[in-house]
Coordinates of C-alpha atoms in Angstrom, one line a residue:
Chain A
X997 CA 2.3 19.1 -19.2
X998 CA -0.9 21.0 -18.4
X999 CA -2.8 18.5 -20.4
X1000 CA -1.4 15.5 -18.5
X1001 CA -2.0 17.3 -15.2
X1002 CA -5.6 17.7 -16.2
X1003 CA -5.8 14.0 -17.1
X1004 CA -4.3 13.2 -13.7
X1005 CA -7.0 15.1 -11.9
X1006 CA -9.7 13.4 -13.9
X1007 CA -8.2 10.0 -13.2
X1008 CA -8.1 10.9 -9.5
X1009 CA -11.8 11.9 -9.4
X1010 CA -12.8 8.9 -11.5
X1011 CA -10.8 6.7 -9.2
X1012 CA -12.6 8.0 -6.1
X1013 CA -16.0 7.3 -7.7
X1014 CA -15.0 3.9 -8.8
X1015 CA -13.6 3.1 -5.4
X1016 CA -16.8 4.2 -3.7
X1017 CA -18.8 1.9 -5.9
X1018 CA -16.5 -1.1 -5.6
X1019 CA -16.3 -0.6 -1.8
X1020 CA -20.1 -0.6 -1.5
X1021 CA -20.4 -3.7 -3.6
X1022 CA -17.5 -5.5 -1.9
X1023 CA -18.8 -4.8 1.6
X1024 CA -22.2 -6.2 0.8
X1025 CA -20.9 -9.5 -0.7
X1026 CA -19.7 -12.5 1.2
X1027 CA -20.8 -15.5 3.2
X1028 CA -24.0 -13.8 4.3
X1029 CA -25.3 -11.6 1.5
X1030 CA -26.9 -8.3 2.5
X1031 CA -28.1 -5.4 0.4
X1032 CA -25.7 -2.5 -0.3
X1033 CA -28.0 -0.3 1.7
X1034 CA -28.0 -2.6 4.7
X1035 CA -24.3 -3.1 4.6
X1036 CA -23.7 0.7 4.4
X1037 CA -26.1 1.2 7.3
X1038 CA -24.2 -1.4 9.3
X1039 CA -20.9 0.3 8.4
X1040 CA -22.1 3.5 10.1
X1041 CA -23.6 1.6 13.1
X1042 CA -27.2 2.3 11.9
X1043 CA -28.2 -1.2 11.1
X1044 CA -28.6 -4.7 12.5
X1045 CA -26.2 -5.7 15.3
X1046 CA -25.1 -9.0 13.7
X1047 CA -24.6 -7.3 10.4
X1048 CA -22.5 -4.7 12.1
X1049 CA -20.3 -7.5 13.5
X1050 CA -19.8 -9.1 10.1
X1051 CA -18.9 -5.8 8.5
X1052 CA -16.6 -4.5 11.2
X1053 CA -14.9 -7.6 12.4
X1054 CA -14.6 -9.5 9.2
X1055 CA -15.2 -7.6 5.9
X1056 CA -13.7 -4.2 6.7
X1057 CA -10.3 -5.3 7.9
X1058 CA -10.1 -7.6 4.9
X1059 CA -11.1 -4.9 2.4
X1060 CA -8.7 -2.4 3.9
X1061 CA -5.9 -4.9 3.8
X1062 CA -6.5 -5.7 0.2
X1063 CA -6.6 -2.0 -0.7
X1064 CA -3.4 -1.1 1.2
X1065 CA -1.6 -4.1 -0.2
X1066 CA -2.8 -3.3 -3.8
X1067 CA -1.8 0.3 -3.4
X1068 CA 1.6 -0.5 -1.9
X1069 CA 2.4 -3.2 -4.5
X1070 CA 1.5 -0.8 -7.4
X1071 CA 3.6 2.0 -5.9
X1072 CA 6.6 -0.2 -5.3
X1073 CA 6.2 -1.6 -8.9
X1074 CA 6.2 1.9 -10.3
X1075 CA 9.3 2.8 -8.3
X1076 CA 11.2 -0.4 -9.3
X1077 CA 10.5 0.4 -13.0
X1078 CA 12.1 3.8 -12.5
X1079 CA 15.0 2.6 -10.4
X1080 CA 15.9 -0.2 -12.8
X1081 CA 14.9 1.9 -15.8
X1082 CA 12.9 -0.9 -17.1
X1083 CA 9.1 -1.0 -17.6
X1084 CA 9.1 -4.8 -16.9
X1085 CA 10.5 -4.6 -13.4
X1086 CA 8.2 -5.5 -10.6
X1087 CA 8.8 -7.0 -7.1
X1088 CA 7.2 -10.3 -8.2
X1089 CA 8.9 -10.6 -11.6
X1090 CA 12.3 -9.8 -10.0
X1091 CA 11.9 -12.5 -7.4
X1092 CA 11.8 -10.2 -4.5
X1093 CA 8.3 -11.3 -3.4
X1094 CA 9.5 -14.9 -3.4
X1095 CA 12.5 -13.9 -1.4
X1096 CA 10.2 -12.4 1.1
X1097 CA 8.1 -15.5 1.2
X1098 CA 11.2 -17.6 1.7
X1099 CA 12.1 -15.4 4.7
X1100 CA 8.5 -15.9 6.0
X1101 CA 8.7 -19.6 5.5
X1102 CA 12.0 -19.9 7.4
X1103 CA 10.4 -17.9 10.3
X1104 CA 7.4 -20.2 10.3
X1105 CA 9.6 -23.4 10.2
X1106 CA 11.9 -22.1 12.9
X1107 CA 9.0 -20.9 14.9
X1108 CA 10.4 -17.4 15.3
X1109 CA 7.7 -15.5 17.1
X1110 CA 9.5 -12.9 19.1
X1111 CA 8.3 -9.5 17.9
X1112 CA 10.9 -6.8 17.4
X1113 CA 9.7 -3.2 17.8
X1114 CA 6.2 -4.2 17.0
X1115 CA 6.9 -6.3 14.0
X1116 CA 6.4 -10.1 14.0
X1117 CA 9.3 -12.4 13.5
X1118 CA 7.7 -13.3 10.2
X1119 CA 7.8 -9.7 9.0
X1120 CA 11.4 -9.2 9.9
X1121 CA 12.4 -12.4 8.1
X1122 CA 10.3 -11.5 5.1
X1123 CA 12.1 -8.1 4.9
X1124 CA 15.5 -9.8 5.2
X1125 CA 14.6 -12.2 2.4
X1126 CA 13.4 -9.4 0.2
X1127 CA 16.5 -7.3 0.9
X1128 CA 18.9 -10.2 0.2
X1129 CA 17.2 -10.8 -3.1
X1130 CA 17.5 -7.1 -4.0
X1131 CA 21.2 -7.1 -3.1
X1132 CA 21.7 -10.2 -5.3
X1133 CA 20.1 -8.5 -8.2
X1134 CA 22.4 -5.5 -7.8
X1135 CA 25.4 -7.8 -7.6
X1136 CA 24.4 -9.5 -10.8
X1137 CA 24.0 -6.1 -12.4
X1138 CA 27.4 -5.0 -11.3
X1139 CA 29.0 -8.2 -12.5
X1140 CA 27.4 -7.9 -15.9
X1141 CA 28.0 -4.2 -16.1
X1142 CA 24.4 -3.3 -16.9
X1143 CA 20.8 -4.1 -16.1
X1144 CA 19.1 -4.6 -19.4
X1145 CA 15.8 -6.4 -19.8
X1146 CA 17.3 -9.7 -20.4
X1147 CA 19.6 -9.7 -17.4
X1148 CA 16.8 -8.4 -15.2
X1149 CA 14.2 -11.0 -16.3
X1150 CA 16.7 -13.9 -16.3
X1151 CA 18.0 -13.1 -12.8
X1152 CA 14.4 -12.7 -11.7
X1153 CA 13.5 -16.2 -13.0
X1154 CA 16.6 -17.7 -11.4
X1155 CA 15.9 -16.0 -8.0
X1156 CA 12.3 -17.0 -8.2
X1157 CA 13.2 -20.6 -8.8
X1158 CA 15.8 -20.6 -6.1
X1159 CA 13.5 -19.2 -3.4
X1160 CA 10.5 -21.3 -4.5
X1161 CA 12.5 -24.5 -4.4
X1162 CA 13.7 -23.9 -0.9
X1163 CA 10.1 -23.1 0.1
X1164 CA 9.0 -26.4 -1.5
X1165 CA 11.8 -28.3 0.3
X1166 CA 10.6 -26.8 3.6
X1167 CA 7.0 -27.8 2.8
X1168 CA 8.2 -31.3 2.0
X1169 CA 10.2 -31.6 5.2
X1170 CA 7.5 -30.0 7.5
X1171 CA 4.1 -31.4 6.6
X1172 CA 2.7 -29.9 9.7
X1173 CA 3.4 -26.3 8.5
X1174 CA 2.5 -27.0 4.9
X1175 CA -0.8 -25.3 4.9
X1176 CA 0.6 -22.2 6.6
X1177 CA 3.5 -22.0 4.1
X1178 CA 1.2 -22.6 1.1
X1179 CA -0.8 -19.6 2.1
X1180 CA 2.2 -17.4 1.5
X1181 CA 3.0 -18.8 -1.9
X1182 CA -0.4 -18.2 -3.3
X1183 CA -1.4 -15.1 -1.3
X1184 CA -4.6 -14.7 0.7
X1185 CA -6.4 -12.0 2.6
X1186 CA -8.5 -14.6 4.5
X1187 CA -6.6 -14.1 7.8
X1188 CA -6.8 -10.3 7.7
X1189 CA -7.5 -8.7 11.0
X1190 CA -7.3 -5.3 12.7
X1191 CA -4.1 -6.3 14.5
X1192 CA -2.3 -7.0 11.2
X1193 CA -3.7 -3.9 9.7
X1194 CA -2.3 -1.8 12.5
X1195 CA 1.1 -3.2 11.7
X1196 CA 1.1 -2.6 8.0
X1197 CA -0.6 0.8 7.9
X1198 CA 2.3 2.8 9.4
X1199 CA 4.9 1.1 7.2
X1200 CA 3.0 1.7 4.0
X1201 CA 2.1 5.3 5.1
X1202 CA 5.7 6.2 5.9
X1203 CA 6.8 4.3 2.7
X1204 CA 4.4 6.4 0.6
X1205 CA 5.7 9.6 2.1
X1206 CA 9.4 8.7 1.6
X1207 CA 8.9 7.5 -2.0
X1208 CA 7.0 10.7 -2.8
X1209 CA 9.9 12.7 -1.4
X1210 CA 12.1 11.0 -3.9
X1211 CA 9.7 11.4 -6.9
X1212 CA 11.9 14.0 -8.6
X1213 CA 15.0 11.9 -8.1
X1214 CA 13.2 8.9 -9.6
X1215 CA 12.3 11.0 -12.6
X1216 CA 15.9 11.8 -13.0
X1217 CA 17.1 8.3 -12.5
X1218 CA 14.7 7.2 -15.3
X1219 CA 16.8 9.1 -17.8
X1220 CA 20.0 7.3 -16.7
X1221 CA 22.1 7.4 -13.5
X1222 CA 25.1 9.3 -14.8
X1223 CA 22.8 11.9 -16.4
X1224 CA 20.8 12.2 -13.2
X1225 CA 23.9 12.9 -11.3
X1226 CA 25.0 15.5 -13.8
X1227 CA 21.9 17.6 -13.1
X1228 CA 22.2 17.3 -9.4
X1229 CA 20.4 14.1 -8.3
X1230 CA 22.4 12.4 -5.5
X1231 CA 21.8 9.0 -7.1
X1232 CA 23.6 6.9 -4.5
X1233 CA 21.7 8.4 -1.6
X1234 CA 18.4 8.3 -3.4
X1235 CA 18.9 4.6 -4.5
X1236 CA 19.6 3.5 -0.9
X1237 CA 16.6 5.3 0.5
X1238 CA 14.3 4.0 -2.2
X1239 CA 15.5 0.4 -2.0
X1240 CA 15.3 0.2 1.8
X1241 CA 11.9 1.8 1.8
X1242 CA 10.3 -0.3 -0.9
X1243 CA 11.9 -3.5 0.3
X1244 CA 10.5 -2.9 3.7
X1245 CA 7.1 -2.3 2.2
X1246 CA 7.3 -5.5 0.2
X1247 CA 8.5 -7.5 3.2
X1248 CA 5.6 -6.3 5.4
X1249 CA 3.0 -6.8 2.7
X1250 CA 4.2 -10.3 1.9
X1251 CA 4.5 -11.3 5.5
X1252 CA 0.8 -10.4 6.0
X1253 CA -0.8 -11.6 2.8
X1254 CA 1.7 -13.7 0.9
X1255 CA 2.9 -13.4 -2.7
X1256 CA 0.5 -11.4 -4.9
X1257 CA 2.1 -10.9 -8.4
X1258 CA 1.7 -8.5 -11.3
X1259 CA -0.2 -5.7 -9.6
X1260 CA 3.0 -3.6 -9.6
X1261 CA 3.5 -4.4 -13.3
X1262 CA 0.1 -3.7 -14.7
X1263 CA -1.2 -0.7 -12.8
X1264 CA 1.7 1.7 -13.3
X1265 CA 2.0 0.7 -16.9
X1266 CA -1.6 1.4 -17.7
X1267 CA -1.5 4.7 -15.8
X1268 CA 1.6 5.8 -17.8
X1269 CA -0.3 5.3 -21.0
X1270 CA -2.7 8.0 -19.8
X1271 CA -0.7 10.5 -17.7
X1272 CA 2.9 9.9 -18.8
X1273 CA 5.8 8.8 -16.6
X1274 CA 6.2 11.7 -14.2
X1275 CA 6.5 10.1 -10.7
X1276 CA 4.8 13.0 -9.0
X1277 CA 1.6 12.1 -10.6
X1278 CA 2.3 8.4 -11.0
X1279 CA 2.9 7.5 -7.4
X1280 CA -0.4 8.6 -5.8
X1281 CA -2.4 7.4 -8.8
X1282 CA -0.6 4.0 -8.7
X1283 CA -1.7 3.7 -5.0
X1284 CA -5.3 4.5 -5.8
X1285 CA -5.7 2.2 -8.8
X1286 CA -3.6 -0.6 -7.2
X1287 CA -6.0 -0.5 -4.2
X1288 CA -9.0 -0.5 -6.6
X1289 CA -7.7 -3.4 -8.6
X1290 CA -6.8 -5.7 -5.7
X1291 CA -10.0 -4.9 -3.9
X1292 CA -11.9 -6.0 -7.0
X1293 CA -9.8 -9.1 -7.4
X1294 CA -10.2 -10.1 -3.7
X1295 CA -14.0 -9.5 -3.9
X1296 CA -14.0 -11.9 -6.9
X1297 CA -11.8 -14.4 -4.9
X1298 CA -14.3 -14.3 -2.0
X1299 CA -17.6 -14.7 -3.9
X1300 CA -16.8 -16.6 -7.2
X1301 CA -17.0 -20.1 -5.7
X1302 CA -18.7 -19.6 -2.4
X1303 CA -18.3 -20.9 0.2
X1304 CA -14.8 -21.8 -1.0
X1305 CA -12.2 -19.1 -1.7
X1306 CA -9.9 -18.6 -4.7
X1307 CA -6.3 -17.8 -4.0
X1308 CA -5.8 -14.1 -4.8
X1309 CA -2.3 -14.6 -6.3
X1310 CA -3.8 -16.9 -8.9
X1311 CA -6.4 -14.3 -9.9
X1312 CA -3.9 -11.5 -10.3
X1313 CA -1.6 -13.8 -12.3
X1314 CA -4.5 -14.7 -14.5
X1315 CA -4.7 -11.0 -15.6
X1316 CA -1.0 -10.4 -15.1
X1317 CA 0.7 -13.1 -17.1
X1318 CA -1.0 -12.3 -20.4
X1319 CA -0.3 -8.7 -19.8
X1320 CA 3.4 -9.5 -19.2
X1321 CA 3.6 -11.4 -22.5
X1322 CA 1.9 -8.4 -24.3
X1323 CA 4.6 -6.1 -22.8
X1324 CA 7.4 -8.5 -23.9
X1325 CA 6.1 -8.6 -27.5
X1326 CA 5.6 -4.8 -27.6
X1327 CA 9.1 -4.2 -26.2
X1328 CA 10.7 -6.4 -28.7
X1329 CA 8.9 -4.8 -31.5
X1330 CA 9.9 -1.3 -30.3
X1331 CA 13.6 -2.4 -30.1
X1332 CA 13.4 -3.8 -33.7
X1333 CA 12.0 -0.4 -34.9
X1334 CA 15.0 1.4 -33.4
Chain B
X1320 CA 41.6 35.9 -19.1
X1321 CA 40.2 34.0 -16.0
X1322 CA 40.4 30.3 -16.0
X1323 CA 37.1 28.5 -15.1
X1324 CA 38.5 25.0 -14.9
X1325 CA 42.0 23.9 -13.8
X1326 CA 43.3 20.4 -13.8
X1327 CA 46.5 19.8 -11.8
X1328 CA 48.7 16.7 -11.9
X1329 CA 45.7 14.5 -12.5
X1330 CA 46.3 10.8 -12.5
X1331 CA 43.5 8.2 -12.8
X1332 CA 43.8 4.5 -12.5
X1333 CA 41.1 2.5 -14.3
X1334 CA 41.1 -1.2 -13.5
X1335 CA 44.8 -1.2 -12.9
X1336 CA 45.6 0.7 -16.1
X1337 CA 46.6 4.4 -16.0
X1338 CA 43.8 6.0 -18.0
X1339 CA 45.2 9.5 -17.3
X1340 CA 48.7 10.3 -16.2
X1341 CA 49.9 13.5 -14.6
X1342 CA 47.6 15.8 -16.7
X1343 CA 47.7 19.5 -16.4
X1344 CA 45.1 21.7 -18.1
X1345 CA 43.7 25.2 -17.9
X1346 CA 40.4 26.2 -19.5
X1347 CA 39.4 29.8 -20.0
X1348 CA 35.9 31.2 -19.8
X1349 CA 33.8 31.5 -22.9
X1350 CA 35.7 29.3 -25.2
X1351 CA 34.9 26.2 -27.2
X1352 CA 37.4 23.4 -26.5
X1353 CA 37.5 20.1 -28.3
X1354 CA 39.3 17.0 -27.1
X1355 CA 40.5 14.7 -29.9
X1356 CA 42.4 11.5 -29.7
X1357 CA 42.2 7.8 -30.5
X1358 CA 40.0 5.4 -28.5
X1359 CA 41.4 4.8 -25.0
X1360 CA 43.2 8.1 -25.0
X1361 CA 41.5 9.1 -21.7
X1362 CA 39.1 11.7 -23.2
X1363 CA 35.9 10.3 -21.7
X1364 CA 37.7 9.5 -18.5
X1365 CA 38.7 13.1 -18.2
X1366 CA 35.1 14.2 -18.6
X1367 CA 34.1 11.6 -16.0
X1368 CA 36.7 13.0 -13.6
X1369 CA 35.5 16.6 -14.0
X1370 CA 31.9 15.5 -13.4
X1371 CA 32.9 13.4 -10.4
X1372 CA 31.8 10.1 -12.0
X1373 CA 35.2 8.5 -11.4
X1374 CA 37.6 8.5 -8.5
X1375 CA 40.7 10.6 -8.7
X1376 CA 43.9 8.9 -7.7
X1377 CA 46.3 11.8 -7.6
X1378 CA 46.0 15.5 -8.4
X1379 CA 43.0 17.8 -8.2
X1380 CA 40.4 19.6 -10.3
X1381 CA 39.3 23.2 -9.5
X1382 CA 36.2 24.9 -10.8
X1383 CA 36.3 28.6 -10.3
X1384 CA 39.1 28.0 -7.8
X1385 CA 37.0 25.5 -5.8
X1386 CA 38.2 21.9 -5.5
X1387 CA 35.4 19.7 -6.9
X1388 CA 36.2 17.3 -4.0
X1389 CA 34.5 19.9 -1.8
X1390 CA 31.4 20.4 -4.0
X1391 CA 28.2 18.5 -3.4
X1392 CA 26.6 16.9 -6.4
X1393 CA 23.9 19.5 -6.4
X1394 CA 26.4 22.4 -6.3
X1395 CA 28.5 20.8 -8.9
X1396 CA 25.5 20.7 -11.2
X1397 CA 25.1 24.4 -10.9
X1398 CA 28.6 24.9 -12.3
X1399 CA 28.8 22.0 -14.8
X1400 CA 26.2 20.5 -17.1
X1401 CA 26.7 17.4 -19.2
X1402 CA 25.5 16.1 -22.6
X1403 CA 26.2 12.4 -23.2
X1404 CA 26.6 10.6 -26.5
X1405 CA 23.2 9.0 -26.3
X1406 CA 20.2 8.9 -24.1
X1407 CA 17.8 5.9 -24.0
X1408 CA 14.6 6.4 -22.1
X1409 CA 12.0 3.7 -22.1
X1410 CA 9.3 5.8 -20.5
X1411 CA 6.9 8.4 -21.8
X1412 CA 8.5 11.5 -20.4
X1413 CA 7.5 14.7 -22.2
X1414 CA 10.1 17.0 -23.7
X1415 CA 9.3 19.8 -21.2
X1416 CA 9.4 17.4 -18.2
X1417 CA 13.0 16.4 -19.3
X1418 CA 14.2 20.0 -19.7
X1419 CA 12.6 20.9 -16.4
X1420 CA 14.9 18.4 -14.7
X1421 CA 17.7 20.9 -15.4
X1422 CA 16.2 23.0 -12.7
X1423 CA 16.7 20.3 -10.0
X1424 CA 20.0 21.8 -8.7
X1425 CA 18.3 25.1 -8.1
X1426 CA 15.3 23.6 -6.2
X1427 CA 14.9 22.3 -2.7
X1428 CA 13.5 18.8 -2.3
X1429 CA 9.9 19.8 -1.9
X1430 CA 10.0 23.1 -3.7
X1431 CA 7.8 23.4 -6.7
X1432 CA 9.1 24.8 -10.0
X1433 CA 8.2 28.5 -10.1
X1434 CA 7.4 30.8 -13.0
X1435 CA 11.1 31.8 -13.1
X1436 CA 12.1 28.1 -13.6
X1437 CA 9.4 27.7 -16.3
X1438 CA 10.6 30.7 -18.2
X1439 CA 14.2 29.5 -18.0
X1440 CA 13.0 26.2 -19.4
X1441 CA 11.1 28.0 -22.1
X1442 CA 14.1 30.1 -23.1
X1443 CA 16.4 27.0 -23.2
X1444 CA 13.9 25.2 -25.5
X1445 CA 13.7 28.2 -27.7
X1446 CA 17.5 28.3 -28.1
X1447 CA 17.6 24.7 -29.0
X1448 CA 14.6 24.8 -31.3
X1449 CA 12.7 22.3 -29.2
X1450 CA 9.6 24.3 -28.1
X1451 CA 7.4 22.2 -30.4
X1452 CA 8.6 19.1 -28.6
X1453 CA 7.2 20.3 -25.3
X1454 CA 4.3 17.8 -25.1
X1455 CA 5.9 15.0 -27.1
X1456 CA 7.1 11.8 -25.4
X1457 CA 10.8 11.2 -25.6
X1458 CA 10.1 7.7 -26.9
X1459 CA 8.6 9.3 -30.0
X1460 CA 11.5 11.6 -30.7
X1461 CA 14.2 11.2 -33.4
X1462 CA 17.9 11.0 -32.3
X1463 CA 18.5 14.6 -33.2
X1464 CA 15.3 15.9 -31.4
X1465 CA 16.3 13.9 -28.3
X1466 CA 19.8 15.3 -28.3
X1467 CA 18.5 18.9 -28.7
X1468 CA 16.2 18.2 -25.7
X1469 CA 19.2 17.0 -23.7
X1470 CA 21.1 20.1 -24.6
X1471 CA 18.1 22.2 -23.6
X1472 CA 18.1 20.4 -20.2
X1473 CA 21.8 21.1 -19.8
X1474 CA 21.2 24.7 -20.6
X1475 CA 18.4 25.0 -18.1
X1476 CA 21.0 24.2 -15.4
X1477 CA 22.5 27.6 -16.0
X1478 CA 25.9 26.2 -15.5
X1479 CA 29.0 28.0 -16.9
X1480 CA 30.6 24.9 -18.2
X1481 CA 29.1 22.3 -20.5
X1482 CA 30.8 19.0 -21.0
X1483 CA 29.8 17.1 -24.2
X1484 CA 30.9 13.5 -24.7
X1485 CA 30.7 12.7 -28.4
X1486 CA 27.4 14.6 -28.7
X1487 CA 26.9 14.1 -32.4
X1488 CA 28.5 10.7 -33.2
X1489 CA 25.0 9.0 -33.3
X1490 CA 23.5 11.7 -35.5
X1491 CA 23.1 12.3 -39.3
X1492 CA 25.0 15.2 -40.9
X1493 CA 22.1 17.7 -40.7
X1494 CA 21.6 17.0 -37.0
X1495 CA 25.4 17.1 -36.3
X1496 CA 25.6 20.6 -37.7
X1497 CA 22.5 21.8 -35.9
X1498 CA 23.8 20.6 -32.5
X1499 CA 27.2 22.1 -33.2
X1500 CA 25.7 25.4 -34.3
X1501 CA 23.6 25.6 -31.1
X1502 CA 26.7 25.0 -28.9
X1503 CA 28.8 27.5 -30.8
X1504 CA 26.1 30.1 -30.5
X1505 CA 25.9 29.6 -26.7
X1506 CA 29.6 30.0 -26.5
X1507 CA 29.6 33.2 -28.6
X1508 CA 26.5 34.8 -27.1
X1509 CA 26.3 33.6 -23.5
X1510 CA 29.9 33.1 -22.6
X1511 CA 29.5 29.4 -22.1
X1512 CA 32.6 27.3 -21.8
X1513 CA 32.1 24.1 -23.9
X1514 CA 34.4 21.1 -23.5
X1515 CA 33.5 18.6 -26.1
X1516 CA 34.9 15.2 -27.1
X1517 CA 34.7 14.6 -30.8
X1518 CA 36.0 12.1 -33.3
X1519 CA 35.5 14.1 -36.5
X1520 CA 38.7 16.3 -36.8
X1521 CA 37.2 18.5 -39.5
X1522 CA 34.2 19.2 -37.4
X1523 CA 36.5 20.0 -34.5
X1524 CA 38.5 22.5 -36.7
X1525 CA 35.4 24.3 -37.8
X1526 CA 33.8 24.8 -34.4
X1527 CA 36.6 25.0 -31.8
X1528 CA 38.6 27.9 -30.4
X1529 CA 41.1 25.4 -29.1
X1530 CA 41.8 21.8 -29.7
X1531 CA 43.4 19.3 -27.2
X1532 CA 44.9 16.2 -28.6
X1533 CA 45.3 13.3 -26.1
X1534 CA 46.9 9.9 -26.4
X1535 CA 47.4 7.2 -23.8
X1536 CA 46.3 9.4 -21.0
X1537 CA 48.5 12.3 -21.7
X1538 CA 48.2 15.6 -23.5
X1539 CA 50.0 15.6 -26.9
X1540 CA 49.3 19.1 -27.8
X1541 CA 46.9 22.0 -27.2
X1542 CA 46.2 25.2 -29.1
X1543 CA 44.4 26.9 -31.9
X1544 CA 43.2 24.5 -34.7
X1545 CA 45.6 26.0 -37.2
X1546 CA 48.6 25.4 -35.0
X1547 CA 47.6 21.9 -33.9
X1548 CA 46.2 20.1 -36.9
X1549 CA 49.5 19.3 -38.5
X1550 CA 50.4 16.3 -40.5
X1551 CA 53.1 15.1 -38.1
X1552 CA 50.9 15.4 -35.0
X1553 CA 47.9 13.6 -36.6
X1554 CA 49.9 10.8 -38.1
X1555 CA 51.8 10.3 -34.8
X1556 CA 48.6 10.3 -32.8
X1557 CA 46.4 8.1 -34.9
X1558 CA 49.0 6.0 -36.7
X1559 CA 47.6 6.7 -40.2
X1560 CA 48.7 8.6 -43.2
X1561 CA 46.9 11.9 -43.8
X1562 CA 47.2 15.0 -46.0
X1563 CA 46.2 18.3 -44.7
X1564 CA 45.1 21.0 -47.2
X1565 CA 43.7 24.5 -46.8
X1566 CA 39.9 24.5 -46.7
X1567 CA 39.2 26.9 -49.6
X1568 CA 36.1 28.3 -47.8
X1569 CA 37.2 28.7 -44.2
X1570 CA 41.0 28.8 -44.8
X1571 CA 41.3 26.4 -41.9
X1572 CA 43.2 23.1 -42.1
X1573 CA 41.2 20.3 -43.7
X1574 CA 42.2 16.7 -43.2
X1575 CA 42.1 14.0 -45.8
X1576 CA 42.9 10.4 -44.9
X1577 CA 45.1 8.6 -47.3
X1578 CA 44.8 4.8 -47.4
X1579 CA 48.0 3.0 -48.1

């Protein structure tokens, strides 16, 4: 355990360094190229006025949104894997992101724009869509008596299809809203702004704290729910707190930036290979490396085919889908060994 | 002798079928109890009821004179630990991390494990011969190693009662004996009360102070192995023909199944 703690510390320091480098590069790249030095100067109000404007009004909110989204998705992915006791669980794979996007689509089509306690109608609907999908998964689990990989993946596929087909129907029926809806299904940070950031930061921050509070419970649940209960984990209470928190996080993230898949699958998995499965270490590191990964992907999306932009969800899927197949093969092989 | 666990008029309904009917039991401190009986006798249901994993329809269960209904999950875990038949974990949790989970009932939500907790964990691992598995991932442990880690975790809870639900039925003979020896030792040396569901009657005879035989949700018989393991009781309970001989080494009853 001391060893994995040391590795965790090393990963944290390494992550900070890598983040500093990626940030500096990312902030200097874009429509108007500037040197890293110039962009850092502009960041601290020491440079050219027009460069300051680009950095502060356009690039910084986008970079921060990508980072918070990546961190939040990776954390929720890690939590889902523990909660479902399955290394392949992830809000995208389970269809929860699609459910949230469906909620967002309905809000767009209905033109719901009344904000409730600071959240836009789109966020509230996205949360409701995510929550309904989550409840459906648990109902399937209860009906089948267990939540093995096959059940989990098949119900994820079914729910994904269901939500996507309704989204496509809406797009077909409402050409005028098509572009706006399409943005949700592919994911994009191009409309990031400080206003949106101010909405997601508190949700993700509170979410991080709550999930961290339940890290020990999650460790227990990973070994089986009945067992966790036998050594004092209040599983029912923990599960409700964790589901509500992470679903709300997903709802808000999808409402701001659309469906971005596989971050929650890849990042926690790779981290576990190094530091093990203990949630106390896994959660903060997932946030850090999720941020880093999505920032790198979004930078690529911004600059790869300038002046056009690639959809971020397509880029993460490009990495994620092969990784998912790798996990599937490895899992099958392990099962055959036992 | 003081009773640690009392079951009074317990009735449990399981999907419309009476899994346990009007059961009365009394367990004393520091003894090894084994529950035998055919499938569907209500053995596991009884353990589930004691560990609050199933709703009680009628009757009540008292631990050290406290109704378990009034015990929070955390406080129940200070009094009762549990070893299941099998544990499957898909994640790289280290041996020590799993045993440390046994300290959860004694810790506040944000309280860090102290040196006292770590030494209790160390002691539990020593007693179960698992110290060398401290830094090994549970995914790389054999069935026997994993089960010893789970026993160590149960031990780290420092609960007076340990429930074991067919703890050895997935293990080879060597590991079966090792687990049973560990439990027997804990009963002898530390005054643990073990309540264990088994299928192997001869194993039960060798390790138990008292045997309970259940069938169709009721207690058929309870007492010392010599008094309980009789041809008529076993044949009646399991519906097979058996011969019972004196084990020449232990002088305890030894059961031989006869196929007809």
